[in-house]
Amino acid sequence: MASVLTFTDSGIYCPAGNFHIDPWRPVPRALITHGHSDHARPGHTTYLATDAALPVIRRRLGEISADGIPYGERRRIGAATVSFHPAGHVPGSAQIRVEVAGEVWVVSGDYKTEADGLAEPFEPVPCHAFISECTFGLPVFRWQPQPMVMDDIARWWAANAAEGKTSILGAYSFGKAQRLMAGLPALGPILTHGAVEEMTSILRAQGYRLPDTIRVTPEVTAKTHPGAIVIAPPAALGSAWAGRFGPSGEAFASGWMAVRGIRRRRSLGTGFALSDHADWDGLNTAIRATGATRVFVTHGYTAPFRHWLETQGYDAGIVETRFTGDDAEEAEA
Amino acid sequence: MKTFAALFAALDSTTRTGEKTAVLTAYFRTAPEADRVWTIALLTGRRPKRAVNATELRLWAAEVAGIPDWLFEESYAIVGDLAETIALVLPPALGTDSPSLADTITALMRLTGQTADTRRAAVIDAWATLPPVERFLFNKLITGGFRMGVAQGLLTRALAAATGVEEATLAHRLMGSWDPARTRFDDLIGGDAGGDARPYPFALASQLDAPPETLGAPGDWLAEWKWDGIRGQLIHRPGAFALWSRGEELITDRFPEFGPLSDFLPDGTVIDGEIVAWGGTKPLPFAALQKRIGRKTVPKTLLASAPAHFLAYDLLEDAGTDLRAAPLSLRRARLAKVIAALPPGLPLSLSPALTFDSWDTLAATRATARSEEAEGLMLKRATSVYHAGRKRGDWWKWKLDPWSIDAVMLYAQAGHGRRANLFTDFTFGIRDGNELVPFTKAYSGLTDAEFAEITRWVQTHTLERYGPVRKVPADLVFEIAFEGIQESPRHKSGIALRFPRMVRWRRDKGVADIDTIASLRALLRTAPEGPSAPPDLPEDI
Ligand SMILES: [Zn+2]
Ligand SMILES: [Zn+2]
């Protein structure tokens, strides 16, 4: 019997349905897990993604021929049946379930197991084979619960404000930025970089509950908005753009910030370990919950993680990808 | 450790010197007395005796974390710091309170000599009860290697602000051998702790990158060879004879040749100079001295083949008087007098001043440095005081330009610590006929942006993986600079480089343009003869 999914030069492929999942080369039919640029690539003939993911994908890719699907709805493509299930990664993100002749494979896309209050919470999907990301597939990555991290960030924000400093928080503009604004207490005005505001307004229009934000324009300064937090893409940290706020505290919110050496590489003293990917325990729990016996790992520390899964009794393999970690221009973490 | 952990976190979260000084000053005003002493000890590289070794520590950590050893090692390779790896792999730290820094260290020291079971139980208990930062610091206390981003100058500045004692005085008082477990803060600051063998902080030179003409009139400067040895400070005071390395290590016993000096040097003499292996009229290549580094006892054959000699640069104390504030010209004159009064045959001589009437003459002299076994020249302003540490402007090192060649990257490996998620450690190949021979590794010299770009390239061009090492196509060419070159049978290419580093990424060049093993061998012939072991020591001045 042919494999439900195979791994090709263009990405993950389903022969029975003649479609690809998150392919990196142009293909006739692409099923997309979510709107991050290492998953939603331009140039495919047709796209299929969750209704919740499509607005961001359309904004990023421009004119595309795309179809939306609600979470959980089954759709027949050729001899395959596909459905999309919440991945908890960012708003609209999905795991994709593919069933062919009774055999079920699931492609996780990017996921995290902790509910963040914004993205549709992760749901384990029973399957025979599970293709799991493992961006943080080493036991040194163990996240603190979100409320604790938000508390830390809030304390940092308040301390900056008390010293008359603006807080500039680096966060990926789609997903992390909105998770932060939704999760932080209302200590002051929330200012946004244009790239963040663009994503925020799309999600707000979709009905995600997000607080009011003010787009940074030339008139917006520390004087007009004292005690503000500015949420900006990581690249804006330390830039002339950030300089306009005068005295400021800068920090970066990312899973990588769990490691001191990586934090220091950015010469940013302050880092908050907040990730939209599963940590070590999250990966292990999620994989166990699928009931799968075959697991393929991709994106991240694939070699040690595969070896670890083998010692846990799984039939494990690696799916190579064009994109890993910091690779994509906005590879979220 | 709450206050110490808060200090650590505050220092770790800023790169601004002003903020660090303020945080440290506040700490020295308010922290418990014993904690202050231990903090100074840790920041000056003194650490408690190791009660638990690193092997035990990683074993226990893997056990508590429930992961196999190989997975622990994979994690360590990414994190790059043992103490941090352990802190991270353990189940989440839940504690909120902890004993003081001094109490923690005392408890740790008491573990010395206890059974493995007792030590294991104590360490695992601490892991379970300490909050996250404290848990990391606790491991650091055991593994050593504390780097808190506090330079000596910053420490003395903060202490001076907190105590009102002058910086230079403090810097001297913190040197030498004092035992933090037995030293009171007031004694340390008041100068009653270190004893008579205490050295002065070394004055350091800055790299001269501009042409020497920018320094003004040649007549204002003293020039001498920049010797390639171990910087040292020789102290003879009543009842004390000591040799200190620049790393504040007491190395008197490693160089027994200097013993007789204690019979002839006047009491109250402190000399700054360079320890070299001596060839009779000039130093032997550094590789000869290297055989003696790290040896606590020296076999007779080595004493004969690599005899140590002290080339004196400067006189810091004369007849018990601190001369550091006097001008260099005066210190040198008194140094010459002290040395002239010694009987012949002692392993101590004046590092000669080089005469020159123009910068051009001096440049010509500098070009002959390699044949003198020197790395280049030192330029010191004749009126300069003996600064504590590095103060730009008065002392310059004017080194020979490094050699350089173009080579192609063959293998890449991820860095450690700060660069854990970038490929930064490369192995380079050079052309040998139709083959490419790996001949050196280098891991510094590029910008973070360049490393990031190369990392992306490596990720998409990996040909093969050997553990953490990736084999890549021979496409990227780099200019590699180095300070020295030696024959080395241990290396495939037969050659070892000293201090290799990347100076630039030659995007304009391809693998066809790189240098050949023949051109590298030609450089070898111009290099001074030397034994084969490639030195691997950090630069000493
Ligand atoms: Zn993503
Ligand atoms: Zn991704």
CSV table of C-alpha atoms and ligand atoms in Angstrom, one decimal, chain A residues 34 36 38-39 89 110 135 277 299 331-332, ligand 2:
chain,number,residue,atom,x,y,z
A,34,HIS,CA,-0.9,28.8,8.9
A,36,HIS,CA,3.8,32.3,8.7
A,38,ASP,CA,8.0,29.5,6.1
A,39,HIS,CA,4.6,27.7,5.6
A,89,HIS,CA,0.2,28.1,17.4
A,110,ASP,CA,3.7,24.6,14.1
A,135,THR,CA,11.7,23.6,16.9
A,277,HIS,CA,6.0,26.4,19.8
A,299,HIS,CA,11.9,21.9,11.8
A,331,ALA,CA,10.4,32.3,11.4
A,332,GLU,CA,8.4,32.7,14.5
C,2,ZN,ZN,7.3,27.4,11.2
